[in-house]
């Protein structure tokens, strides 16, 4: 769960695949469009590894992390899957987080979740928001991890980190 890093910028491939269109990118903005626990930038949490590869092409790299998830790294977005194929997390560049009609710049994200989510908690340097299904490191600007619903309990259970 705690796979986090700095990734290089890479444009996503345009693909004609219903429901999995790559996110819109502007040169000066890295938005994340999040429907908590449902989808990230149009990619549903029901997407399989094959769906993501069909939508975005072959990843820049594919690695297994220390918690046993397989990470497909596309540079500006990383999809992490269980061995069963279930999508667990999506970490993406996110200078601006869109939550429905609300747009929150990353610089304001910590204050926003702390004021809006009474159940927010900290683990391993991350702020984790159960309300919005996200984890991020305020000191590492520009990256947000969207979580599958069951992952919040796993983050909460982390001890001593």
mmCIF file of C-alpha atoms in Angstrom:
data_model
loop_
_atom_site.group_PDB
_atom_site.id
_atom_site.type_symbol
_atom_site.label_atom_id
_atom_site.label_comp_id
_atom_site.label_asym_id
_atom_site.label_seq_id
_atom_site.Cartn_x
_atom_site.Cartn_y
_atom_site.Cartn_z
ATOM 1 C CA UNK A 1 0.000 0.000 0.000
ATOM 2 C CA UNK A 2 2.800 2.445 0.688
ATOM 3 C CA UNK A 3 4.371 2.400 -2.738
ATOM 4 C CA UNK A 4 4.952 6.080 -3.451
ATOM 5 C CA UNK A 5 7.508 7.823 -5.531
ATOM 6 C CA UNK A 6 8.285 10.603 -7.899
ATOM 7 C CA UNK A 7 7.493 9.692 -11.466
ATOM 8 C CA UNK A 8 8.495 11.403 -14.685
ATOM 9 C CA UNK A 9 5.967 13.190 -16.845
ATOM 10 C CA UNK A 10 4.627 11.086 -19.714
ATOM 11 C CA UNK A 11 1.645 11.827 -21.938
ATOM 12 C CA UNK A 12 -1.072 9.196 -21.942
ATOM 13 C CA UNK A 13 -2.111 7.494 -25.155
ATOM 14 C CA UNK A 14 -5.496 8.311 -26.632
ATOM 15 C CA UNK A 15 -7.533 5.134 -26.910
ATOM 16 C CA UNK A 16 -11.030 4.366 -28.095
ATOM 17 C CA UNK A 17 -12.179 2.265 -25.146
ATOM 18 C CA UNK A 18 -15.560 2.953 -23.570
ATOM 19 C CA UNK A 19 -15.305 4.181 -20.006
ATOM 20 C CA UNK A 20 -11.520 4.366 -19.837
ATOM 21 C CA UNK A 21 -10.582 7.549 -21.660
ATOM 22 C CA UNK A 22 -7.251 8.991 -20.537
ATOM 23 C CA UNK A 23 -7.482 12.163 -18.464
ATOM 24 C CA UNK A 24 -7.304 15.546 -20.160
ATOM 25 C CA UNK A 25 -3.901 17.178 -19.695
ATOM 26 C CA UNK A 26 -3.030 20.847 -19.984
ATOM 27 C CA UNK A 27 0.601 21.888 -20.113
ATOM 28 C CA UNK A 28 0.336 23.790 -16.812
ATOM 29 C CA UNK A 29 -2.198 21.662 -14.954
ATOM 30 C CA UNK A 30 -2.362 18.041 -13.768
ATOM 31 C CA UNK A 31 -5.966 17.487 -12.760
ATOM 32 C CA UNK A 32 -7.352 14.397 -11.078
ATOM 33 C CA UNK A 33 -11.071 13.787 -11.534
ATOM 34 C CA UNK A 34 -12.181 11.594 -8.669
ATOM 35 C CA UNK A 35 -15.446 9.876 -7.896
ATOM 36 C CA UNK A 36 -14.437 8.464 -4.499
ATOM 37 C CA UNK A 37 -14.244 4.664 -4.544
ATOM 38 C CA UNK A 38 -15.753 4.563 -8.050
ATOM 39 C CA UNK A 39 -13.332 6.010 -10.596
ATOM 40 C CA UNK A 40 -10.178 8.052 -11.156
ATOM 41 C CA UNK A 41 -9.893 10.123 -14.328
ATOM 42 C CA UNK A 42 -12.631 7.999 -15.874
ATOM 43 C CA UNK A 43 -11.004 4.660 -14.989
ATOM 44 C CA UNK A 44 -13.382 2.668 -12.769
ATOM 45 C CA UNK A 45 -12.108 0.665 -9.816
ATOM 46 C CA UNK A 46 -13.713 -2.317 -11.552
ATOM 47 C CA UNK A 47 -11.104 -2.040 -14.350
ATOM 48 C CA UNK A 48 -8.790 -4.984 -14.812
ATOM 49 C CA UNK A 49 -5.099 -4.906 -15.669
ATOM 50 C CA UNK A 50 -6.039 -5.793 -19.256
ATOM 51 C CA UNK A 51 -8.555 -2.911 -19.371
ATOM 52 C CA UNK A 52 -5.897 -0.420 -18.268
ATOM 53 C CA UNK A 53 -3.353 -1.712 -20.798
ATOM 54 C CA UNK A 54 -5.971 -1.627 -23.554
ATOM 55 C CA UNK A 55 -6.820 1.979 -22.627
ATOM 56 C CA UNK A 56 -3.309 3.325 -22.061
ATOM 57 C CA UNK A 57 -0.986 0.957 -23.919
ATOM 58 C CA UNK A 58 1.994 -0.828 -22.419
ATOM 59 C CA UNK A 59 3.262 0.787 -19.202
ATOM 60 C CA UNK A 60 6.680 2.366 -18.925
ATOM 61 C CA UNK A 61 7.406 -0.292 -16.320
ATOM 62 C CA UNK A 62 5.665 -3.084 -14.440
ATOM 63 C CA UNK A 63 6.940 -3.927 -10.969
ATOM 64 C CA UNK A 64 5.813 -5.833 -7.908
ATOM 65 C CA UNK A 65 6.054 -3.663 -4.801
ATOM 66 C CA UNK A 66 6.914 -4.602 -1.221
ATOM 67 C CA UNK A 67 3.271 -5.157 -0.247
ATOM 68 C CA UNK A 68 2.638 -7.591 -3.092
ATOM 69 C CA UNK A 69 0.835 -5.317 -5.533
ATOM 70 C CA UNK A 70 1.722 -5.197 -9.222
ATOM 71 C CA UNK A 71 2.270 -1.605 -10.329
ATOM 72 C CA UNK A 72 1.763 -0.470 -13.925
ATOM 73 C CA UNK A 73 3.749 2.781 -14.165
ATOM 74 C CA UNK A 74 2.818 5.191 -16.962
ATOM 75 C CA UNK A 75 4.939 8.066 -15.685
ATOM 76 C CA UNK A 76 2.223 10.441 -14.505
ATOM 77 C CA UNK A 77 -0.095 7.694 -13.251
ATOM 78 C CA UNK A 78 0.510 4.330 -11.560
ATOM 79 C CA UNK A 79 -2.150 1.613 -11.292
ATOM 80 C CA UNK A 80 -1.645 -1.017 -8.557
ATOM 81 C CA UNK A 81 -3.363 -4.407 -8.715
ATOM 82 C CA UNK A 82 -3.712 -7.429 -6.439
ATOM 83 C CA UNK A 83 -2.676 -10.778 -7.904
ATOM 84 C CA UNK A 84 -6.393 -11.488 -8.357
ATOM 85 C CA UNK A 85 -6.521 -8.576 -10.813
ATOM 86 C CA UNK A 86 -8.462 -6.258 -8.509
ATOM 87 C CA UNK A 87 -7.466 -2.597 -8.810
ATOM 88 C CA UNK A 88 -6.332 -1.360 -5.382
ATOM 89 C CA UNK A 89 -4.850 2.086 -5.876
ATOM 90 C CA UNK A 90 -4.256 4.718 -8.520
ATOM 91 C CA UNK A 91 -1.507 7.262 -7.859
ATOM 92 C CA UNK A 92 -1.507 10.210 -10.226
ATOM 93 C CA UNK A 93 -0.066 13.663 -10.669
ATOM 94 C CA UNK A 94 -2.707 15.918 -9.208
ATOM 95 C CA UNK A 95 -1.999 19.622 -9.045
ATOM 96 C CA UNK A 96 -5.782 20.028 -8.932
ATOM 97 C CA UNK A 97 -8.246 17.511 -7.471
ATOM 98 C CA UNK A 98 -11.803 17.609 -8.848
ATOM 99 C CA UNK A 99 -14.419 16.131 -6.505
ATOM 100 C CA UNK A 100 -17.726 16.580 -8.297
ATOM 101 C CA UNK A 101 -18.285 20.345 -8.500
ATOM 102 C CA UNK A 102 -15.414 21.162 -6.120
ATOM 103 C CA UNK A 103 -11.868 21.725 -7.391
ATOM 104 C CA UNK A 104 -9.107 21.730 -4.758
ATOM 105 C CA UNK A 105 -5.528 22.786 -5.566
ATOM 106 C CA UNK A 106 -2.986 20.383 -4.072
ATOM 107 C CA UNK A 107 -1.529 23.174 -1.922
ATOM 108 C CA UNK A 108 -4.930 23.387 -0.135
ATOM 109 C CA UNK A 109 -5.710 19.658 -0.062
ATOM 110 C CA UNK A 110 -4.499 18.932 3.494
ATOM 111 C CA UNK A 111 -6.542 21.791 4.960
ATOM 112 C CA UNK A 112 -9.536 20.802 2.829
ATOM 113 C CA UNK A 113 -9.650 17.150 3.910
ATOM 114 C CA UNK A 114 -8.915 18.015 7.546
ATOM 115 C CA UNK A 115 -11.874 20.403 7.602
ATOM 116 C CA UNK A 116 -14.275 18.265 5.530
ATOM 117 C CA UNK A 117 -13.482 14.736 6.759
ATOM 118 C CA UNK A 118 -13.818 14.147 10.497
ATOM 119 C CA UNK A 119 -12.265 10.681 10.087
ATOM 120 C CA UNK A 120 -9.034 11.773 8.350
ATOM 121 C CA UNK A 121 -5.910 10.147 9.832
ATOM 122 C CA UNK A 122 -2.149 10.120 9.301
ATOM 123 C CA UNK A 123 -0.017 7.060 8.485
ATOM 124 C CA UNK A 124 3.623 6.901 7.374
ATOM 125 C CA UNK A 125 3.644 10.580 6.434
ATOM 126 C CA UNK A 126 0.428 10.262 4.421
ATOM 127 C CA UNK A 127 -2.895 11.917 5.208
ATOM 128 C CA UNK A 128 -5.665 9.399 4.529
ATOM 129 C CA UNK A 129 -9.222 10.594 3.937
ATOM 130 C CA UNK A 130 -11.876 7.889 4.257
ATOM 131 C CA UNK A 131 -14.539 10.323 3.019
ATOM 132 C CA UNK A 132 -12.746 10.991 -0.264
ATOM 133 C CA UNK A 133 -10.845 7.701 -0.560
ATOM 134 C CA UNK A 134 -7.452 9.336 -0.964
ATOM 135 C CA UNK A 135 -3.990 9.199 0.572
ATOM 136 C CA UNK A 136 -1.282 11.775 -0.052
ATOM 137 C CA UNK A 137 1.894 13.199 1.434
ATOM 138 C CA UNK A 138 1.423 16.933 1.976
ATOM 139 C CA UNK A 139 5.213 17.425 1.860
ATOM 140 C CA UNK A 140 5.429 15.724 -1.584
ATOM 141 C CA UNK A 141 3.247 18.050 -3.642
ATOM 142 C CA UNK A 142 1.448 17.010 -6.750
ATOM 143 C CA UNK A 143 0.742 13.297 -6.174
ATOM 144 C CA UNK A 144 -2.498 11.791 -4.869
ATOM 145 C CA UNK A 145 -3.378 8.114 -4.408
ATOM 146 C CA UNK A 146 -7.024 7.149 -4.895
ATOM 147 C CA UNK A 147 -7.980 4.048 -2.933
ATOM 148 C CA UNK A 148 -10.426 1.210 -3.408
ATOM 149 C CA UNK A 149 -12.914 1.266 -0.500
ATOM 150 C CA UNK A 150 -11.473 -1.796 1.271
ATOM 151 C CA UNK A 151 -7.988 -0.240 1.306
ATOM 152 C CA UNK A 152 -8.865 2.393 3.916
ATOM 153 C CA UNK A 153 -9.072 -0.265 6.628
ATOM 154 C CA UNK A 154 -5.669 -1.595 5.608
ATOM 155 C CA UNK A 155 -4.164 1.891 5.902
ATOM 156 C CA UNK A 156 -5.865 2.401 9.270
ATOM 157 C CA UNK A 157 -4.456 -0.926 10.526
ATOM 158 C CA UNK A 158 -0.849 0.100 9.854
ATOM 159 C CA UNK A 159 0.921 0.395 13.203
ATOM 160 C CA UNK A 160 4.192 1.990 14.143
ATOM 161 C CA UNK A 161 4.671 3.826 10.885
#
